[in-house]
Coordinates of C-alpha atoms in Angstrom, one line a residue:
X1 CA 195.0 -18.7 55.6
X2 CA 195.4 -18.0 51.6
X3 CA 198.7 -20.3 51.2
X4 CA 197.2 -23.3 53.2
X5 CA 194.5 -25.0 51.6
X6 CA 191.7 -27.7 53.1
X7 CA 193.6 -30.5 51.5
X8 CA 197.1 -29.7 52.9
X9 CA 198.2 -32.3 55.3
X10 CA 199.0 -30.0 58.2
X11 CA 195.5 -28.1 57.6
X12 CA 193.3 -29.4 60.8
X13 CA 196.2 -29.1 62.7
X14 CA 197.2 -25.7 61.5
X15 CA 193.0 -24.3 61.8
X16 CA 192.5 -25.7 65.3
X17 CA 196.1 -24.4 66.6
X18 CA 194.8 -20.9 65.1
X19 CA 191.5 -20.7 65.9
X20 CA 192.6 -21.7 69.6
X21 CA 195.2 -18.8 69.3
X22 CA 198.1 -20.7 69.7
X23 CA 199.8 -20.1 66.2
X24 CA 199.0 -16.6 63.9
X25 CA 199.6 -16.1 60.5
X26 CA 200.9 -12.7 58.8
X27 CA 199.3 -9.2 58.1
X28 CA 198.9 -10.3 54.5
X29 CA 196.7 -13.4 55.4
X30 CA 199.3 -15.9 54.9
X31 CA 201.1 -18.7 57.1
X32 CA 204.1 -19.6 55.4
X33 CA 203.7 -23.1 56.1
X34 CA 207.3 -23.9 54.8
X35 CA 208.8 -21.1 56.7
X36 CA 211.4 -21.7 59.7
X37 CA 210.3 -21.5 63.2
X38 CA 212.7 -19.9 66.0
X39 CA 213.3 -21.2 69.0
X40 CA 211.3 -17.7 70.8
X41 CA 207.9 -18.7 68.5
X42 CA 208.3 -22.6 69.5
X43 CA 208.0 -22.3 73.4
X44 CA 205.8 -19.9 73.0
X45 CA 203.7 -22.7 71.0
X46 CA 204.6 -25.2 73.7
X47 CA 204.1 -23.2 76.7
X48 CA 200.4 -22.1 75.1
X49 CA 199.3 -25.5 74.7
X50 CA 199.7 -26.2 78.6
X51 CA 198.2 -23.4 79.5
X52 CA 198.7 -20.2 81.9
X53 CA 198.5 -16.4 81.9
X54 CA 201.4 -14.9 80.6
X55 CA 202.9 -11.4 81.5
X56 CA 203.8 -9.3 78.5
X57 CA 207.6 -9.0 78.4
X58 CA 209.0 -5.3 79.6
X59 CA 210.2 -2.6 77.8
X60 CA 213.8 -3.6 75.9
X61 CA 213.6 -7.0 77.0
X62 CA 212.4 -10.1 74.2
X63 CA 208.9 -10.4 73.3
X64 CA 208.9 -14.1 74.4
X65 CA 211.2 -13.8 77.2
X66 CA 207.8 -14.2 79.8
X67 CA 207.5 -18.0 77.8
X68 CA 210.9 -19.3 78.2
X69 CA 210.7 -18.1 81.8
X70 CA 207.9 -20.6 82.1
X71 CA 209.8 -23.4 80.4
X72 CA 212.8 -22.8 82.7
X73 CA 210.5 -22.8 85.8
X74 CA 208.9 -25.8 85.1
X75 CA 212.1 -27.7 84.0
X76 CA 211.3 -28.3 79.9
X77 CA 214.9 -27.1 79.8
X78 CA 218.3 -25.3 81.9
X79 CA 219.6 -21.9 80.4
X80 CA 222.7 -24.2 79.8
X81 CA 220.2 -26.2 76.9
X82 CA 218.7 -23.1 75.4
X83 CA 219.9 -19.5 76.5
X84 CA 218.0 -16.3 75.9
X85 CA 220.3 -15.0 73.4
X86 CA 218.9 -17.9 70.6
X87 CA 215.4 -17.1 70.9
X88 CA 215.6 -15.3 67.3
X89 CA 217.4 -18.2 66.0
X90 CA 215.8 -21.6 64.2
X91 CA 214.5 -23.8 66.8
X92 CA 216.0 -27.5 66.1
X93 CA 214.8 -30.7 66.1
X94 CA 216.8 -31.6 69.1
X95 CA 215.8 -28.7 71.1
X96 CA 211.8 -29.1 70.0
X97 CA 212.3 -33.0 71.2
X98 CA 214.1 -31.4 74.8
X99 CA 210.8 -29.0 75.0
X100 CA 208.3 -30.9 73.8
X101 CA 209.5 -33.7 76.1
X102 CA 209.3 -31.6 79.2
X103 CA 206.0 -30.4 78.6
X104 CA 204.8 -33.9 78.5
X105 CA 205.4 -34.3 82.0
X106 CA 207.1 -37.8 83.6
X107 CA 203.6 -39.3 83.3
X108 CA 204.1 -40.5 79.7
X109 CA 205.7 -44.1 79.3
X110 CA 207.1 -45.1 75.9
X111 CA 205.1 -47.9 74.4
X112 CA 207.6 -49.6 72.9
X113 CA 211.0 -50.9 74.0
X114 CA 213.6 -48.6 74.8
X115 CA 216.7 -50.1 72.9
X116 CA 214.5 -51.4 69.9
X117 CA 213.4 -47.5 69.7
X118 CA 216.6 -46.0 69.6
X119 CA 217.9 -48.8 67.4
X120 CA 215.5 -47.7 64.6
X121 CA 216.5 -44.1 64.6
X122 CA 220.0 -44.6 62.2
X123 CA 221.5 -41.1 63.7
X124 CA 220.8 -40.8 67.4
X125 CA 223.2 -43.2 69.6
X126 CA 223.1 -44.1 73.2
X127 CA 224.7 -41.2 74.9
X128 CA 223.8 -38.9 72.1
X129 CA 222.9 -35.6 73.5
X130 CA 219.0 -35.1 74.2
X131 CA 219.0 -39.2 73.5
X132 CA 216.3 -39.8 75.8
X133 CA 214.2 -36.8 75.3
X134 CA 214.6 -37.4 71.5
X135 CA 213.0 -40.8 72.2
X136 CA 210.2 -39.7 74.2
X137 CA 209.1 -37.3 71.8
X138 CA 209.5 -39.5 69.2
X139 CA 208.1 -42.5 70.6
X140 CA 204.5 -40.2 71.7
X141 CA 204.8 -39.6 67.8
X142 CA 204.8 -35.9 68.3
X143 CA 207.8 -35.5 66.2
X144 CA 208.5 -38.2 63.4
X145 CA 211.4 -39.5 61.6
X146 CA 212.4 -39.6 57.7
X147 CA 212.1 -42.4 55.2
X148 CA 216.2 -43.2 55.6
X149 CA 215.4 -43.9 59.4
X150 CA 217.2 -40.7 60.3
X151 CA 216.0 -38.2 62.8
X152 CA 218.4 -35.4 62.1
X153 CA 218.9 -33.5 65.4
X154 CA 220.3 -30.6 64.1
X155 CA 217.8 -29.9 61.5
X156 CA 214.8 -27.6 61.9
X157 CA 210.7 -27.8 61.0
X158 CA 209.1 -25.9 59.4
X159 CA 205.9 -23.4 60.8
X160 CA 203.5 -26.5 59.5
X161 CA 205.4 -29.3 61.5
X162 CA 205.5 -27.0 64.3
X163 CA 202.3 -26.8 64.6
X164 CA 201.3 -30.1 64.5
X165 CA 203.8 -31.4 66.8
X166 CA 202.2 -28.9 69.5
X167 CA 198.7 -30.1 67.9
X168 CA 199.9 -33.4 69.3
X169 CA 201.3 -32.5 72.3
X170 CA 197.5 -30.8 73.1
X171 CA 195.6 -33.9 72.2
X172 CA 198.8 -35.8 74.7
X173 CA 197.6 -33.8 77.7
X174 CA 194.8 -34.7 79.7
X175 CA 194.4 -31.2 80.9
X176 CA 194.7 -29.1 77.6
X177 CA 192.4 -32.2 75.9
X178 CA 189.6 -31.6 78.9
X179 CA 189.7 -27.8 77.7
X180 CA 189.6 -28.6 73.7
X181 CA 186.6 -30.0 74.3
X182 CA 184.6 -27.6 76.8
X183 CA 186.1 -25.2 73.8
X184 CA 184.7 -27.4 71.1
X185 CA 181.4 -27.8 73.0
X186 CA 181.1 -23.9 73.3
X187 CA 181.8 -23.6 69.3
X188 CA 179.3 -26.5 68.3
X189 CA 176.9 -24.8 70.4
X190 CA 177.4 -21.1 68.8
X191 CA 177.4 -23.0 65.4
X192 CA 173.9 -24.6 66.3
X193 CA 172.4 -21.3 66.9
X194 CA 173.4 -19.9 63.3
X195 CA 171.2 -19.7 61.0
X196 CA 171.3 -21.7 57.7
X197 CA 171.4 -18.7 55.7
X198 CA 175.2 -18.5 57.2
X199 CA 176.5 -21.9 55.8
X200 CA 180.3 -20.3 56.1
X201 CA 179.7 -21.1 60.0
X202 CA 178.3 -24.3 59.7
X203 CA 176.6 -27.1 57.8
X204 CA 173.3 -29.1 57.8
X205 CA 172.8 -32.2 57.8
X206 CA 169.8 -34.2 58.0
X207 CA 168.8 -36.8 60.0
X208 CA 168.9 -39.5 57.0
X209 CA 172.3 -38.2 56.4
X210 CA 173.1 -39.1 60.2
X211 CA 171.6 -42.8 59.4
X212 CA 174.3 -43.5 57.3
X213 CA 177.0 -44.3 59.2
X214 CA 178.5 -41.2 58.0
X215 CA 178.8 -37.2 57.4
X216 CA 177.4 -35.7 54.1
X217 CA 177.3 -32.6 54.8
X218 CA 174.2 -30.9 52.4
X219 CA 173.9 -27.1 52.9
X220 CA 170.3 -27.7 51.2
X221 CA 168.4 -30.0 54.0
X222 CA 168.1 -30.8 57.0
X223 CA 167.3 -28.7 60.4
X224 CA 170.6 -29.0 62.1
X225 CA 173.9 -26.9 62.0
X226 CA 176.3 -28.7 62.2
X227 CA 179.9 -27.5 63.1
X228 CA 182.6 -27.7 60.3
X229 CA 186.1 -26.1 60.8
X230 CA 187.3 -27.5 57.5
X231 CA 184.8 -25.9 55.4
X232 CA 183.9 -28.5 53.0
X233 CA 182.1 -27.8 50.0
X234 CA 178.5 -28.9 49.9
X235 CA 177.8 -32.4 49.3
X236 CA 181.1 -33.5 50.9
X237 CA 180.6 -37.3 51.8
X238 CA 183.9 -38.0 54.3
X239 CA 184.7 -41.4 56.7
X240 CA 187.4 -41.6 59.5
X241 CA 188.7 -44.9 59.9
X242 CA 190.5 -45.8 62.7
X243 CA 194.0 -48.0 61.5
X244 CA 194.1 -49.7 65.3
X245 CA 190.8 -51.0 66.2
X246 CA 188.6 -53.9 67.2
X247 CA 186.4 -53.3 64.5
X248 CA 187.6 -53.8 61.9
X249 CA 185.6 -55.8 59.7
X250 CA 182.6 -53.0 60.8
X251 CA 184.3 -50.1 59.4
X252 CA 185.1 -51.4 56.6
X253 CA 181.6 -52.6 56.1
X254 CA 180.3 -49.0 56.8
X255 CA 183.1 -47.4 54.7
X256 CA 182.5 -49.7 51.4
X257 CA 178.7 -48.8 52.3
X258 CA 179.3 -45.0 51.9
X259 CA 181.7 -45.5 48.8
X260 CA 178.9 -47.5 47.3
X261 CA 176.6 -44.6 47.9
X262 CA 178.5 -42.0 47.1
X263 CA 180.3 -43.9 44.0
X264 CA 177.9 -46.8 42.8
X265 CA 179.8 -49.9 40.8
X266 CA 183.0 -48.0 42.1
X267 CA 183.2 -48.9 45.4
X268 CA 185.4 -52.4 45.5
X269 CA 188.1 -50.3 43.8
X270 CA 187.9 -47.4 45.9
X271 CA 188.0 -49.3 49.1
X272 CA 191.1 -51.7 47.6
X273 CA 192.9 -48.3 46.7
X274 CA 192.4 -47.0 50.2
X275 CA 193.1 -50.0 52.5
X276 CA 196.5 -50.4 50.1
X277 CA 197.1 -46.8 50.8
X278 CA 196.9 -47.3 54.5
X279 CA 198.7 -50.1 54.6
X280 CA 201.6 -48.3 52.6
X281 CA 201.8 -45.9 55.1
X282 CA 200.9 -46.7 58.2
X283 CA 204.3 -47.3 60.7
X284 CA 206.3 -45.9 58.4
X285 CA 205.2 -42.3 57.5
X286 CA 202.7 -39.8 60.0
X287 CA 201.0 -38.4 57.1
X288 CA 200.1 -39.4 53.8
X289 CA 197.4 -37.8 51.1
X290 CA 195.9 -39.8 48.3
X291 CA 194.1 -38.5 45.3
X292 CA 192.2 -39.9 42.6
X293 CA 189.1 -39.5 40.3
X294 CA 186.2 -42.0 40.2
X295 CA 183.8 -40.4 37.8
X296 CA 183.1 -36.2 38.1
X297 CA 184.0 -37.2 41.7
X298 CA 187.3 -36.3 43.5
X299 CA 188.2 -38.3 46.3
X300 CA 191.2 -37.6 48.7
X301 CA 192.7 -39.9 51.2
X302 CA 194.3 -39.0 53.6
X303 CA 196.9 -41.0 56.6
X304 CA 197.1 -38.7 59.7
X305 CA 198.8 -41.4 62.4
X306 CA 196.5 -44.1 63.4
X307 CA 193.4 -43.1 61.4
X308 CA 192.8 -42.6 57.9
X309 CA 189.8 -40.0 56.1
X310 CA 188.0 -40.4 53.0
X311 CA 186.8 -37.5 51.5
X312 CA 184.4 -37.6 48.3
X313 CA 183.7 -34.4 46.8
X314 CA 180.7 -33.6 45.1
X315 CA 180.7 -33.9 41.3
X316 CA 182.6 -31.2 39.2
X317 CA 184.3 -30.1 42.1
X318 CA 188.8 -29.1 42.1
X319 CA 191.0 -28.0 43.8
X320 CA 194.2 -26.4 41.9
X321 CA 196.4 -28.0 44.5
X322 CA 195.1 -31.6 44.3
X323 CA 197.5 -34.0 41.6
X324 CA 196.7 -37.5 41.2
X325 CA 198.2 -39.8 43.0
X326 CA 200.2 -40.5 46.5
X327 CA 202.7 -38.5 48.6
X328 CA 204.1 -39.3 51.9
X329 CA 205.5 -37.6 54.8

């Protein structure tokens, strides 16, 4: 999309959600990450994500009117919650928790305790309406709170968060996870078929590149194509670090390996910046991105939930969107 760039935050969630058709952009190439989402484009979203065949609405009647037929079947919400006359209006927050919360199905248990849960939400009481469905969506970390501790019920996300709170919801359920990855399978294997004169598909790597513990991804070596949604420039080194993890101590051995690789007598401080950076935000915010220059190298860090990326760009290398320093969201 031309207004969503590799190093916006809600970019892998926003690629894979397209390329598996479950959001669309605009004729003009576009996705208006910032724009509203109505209650009609939401289930839609939501009832893609678990799958079916859906009948194309009839003449005169709403375009999604066959999707919140599903969601009322299968009980995601009554015509009392969500009537057919607001599927043109802004979905909110409350409503996405009630749908997303249905979707998940009564096999999802909340991992943390009930009342210490609701306690840290500062605007949601006990007996609030959608209080427990506002919880369970909360507490699978499909939708997030703010900084103030507030969840703000009435509010609305935007076509980004939208999109990665059904992202979520796919990676939640078994079934829709079990067909990502025949999916993924099926790409991987299309992309290893490609020739390296089509890098735009794909990227090699080689199989000292493998060796290292991590991807570099060099379009100029190597004898495999490798699939890369993201599209990262050649001579990307990148690291995914998992926050909760046994081992520890072995990623962060691998990870200050690959810094001192990729950024010689720079690693120490590049690993101290991005354990502080993970510590920062992890438990507090979903997402974070951190940017910084070591050298003619960029290198972006990024907080998606309970992992953490590294990604060093090769030298010389910007991006018009990247300003140094943190944000959190």
């Amino acid at each position: 999309f031309t207004d969503l760039p590799r190093d916006h935050w809600a970019f892998p969630a926003v690629s894979e959600m397209a390329a598996a058709g479950i959001v669309e952009g605009y004729p003009d190439g576009s996705f208006r990450p910032g724009g509203t989402v109505t209650c009609g484009e939401f289930i839609k979203m939501t009832a893609a994500v678990c799958g079916g065949v859906f009948a194309e609405a009839g003449a005169g009647e709403h375009w999604a009117l066959p999707f919140y037929q599903e969601g009322l079947s299968k009980g995601w919400y009554s015509s009392w919650d969500l009537a057919r006359e607001q599927l043109d209006l802004p979905v909110s927050r409350a409503l996405m928790a009630l749908t997303l919360s249905g979707a998940m199905g009564d096999g999802f248990e909340l991992r943390e305790d009930y009342d210490a849960l609701l306690d840290s939400i500062t605007d949601v009481d006990s007996g609030a309406l959608y209080e427990y469905e506002i919880l369970r969506a909360y507490g699978a970390g499909l939708l997030t709170g703010y900084p103030d501790g507030s969840f703000r019920p009435q509010g609305t996300l935007t076509r980004a968060e939208a999109a990665t709170a059904v992202w979520r919801l796919a990676a939640l359920l078994p079934e829709a996870a079990a067909e990502a990855a025949v999916t993924e399978a099926a790409i991987t294997e299309a992309a290893i078929e490609e020739t390296p004169e089509a890098p735009a598909s794909g990227v090699i790597f080689s199989e000292s590149t493998e060796e290292r513990g991590y991807y570099r991804w060099d379009y100029a070596e190597g004898d495999r194509l490798q699939y890369n949604p993201y599209g990262f420039p050649d001579g990307t080194a990148a690291f995914t670090y998992y926050i909760i993890s046994e081992d520890t101590a072995a990623q962060q051995s691998r990870l200050k390996k690959m810094l001192a690789e990729e950024l010689p007598d720079m690693e120490d401080a590049a690993l101290e910046n991005f354990l502080r950076f993970i510590e920062k935000g992890h438990g507090k915010y979903e997402h974070g991105i951190f940017f910084e220059h070591y050298g003619e190298r960029g290198v972006l860090m990024n907080l998606a939930g309970d992992h953490g990326s590294v990604y060093i760009y090769p030298p010389g290398y910007s991006s018009e969107y990247w300003e140094p320093g943190e944000q959190f969201f």
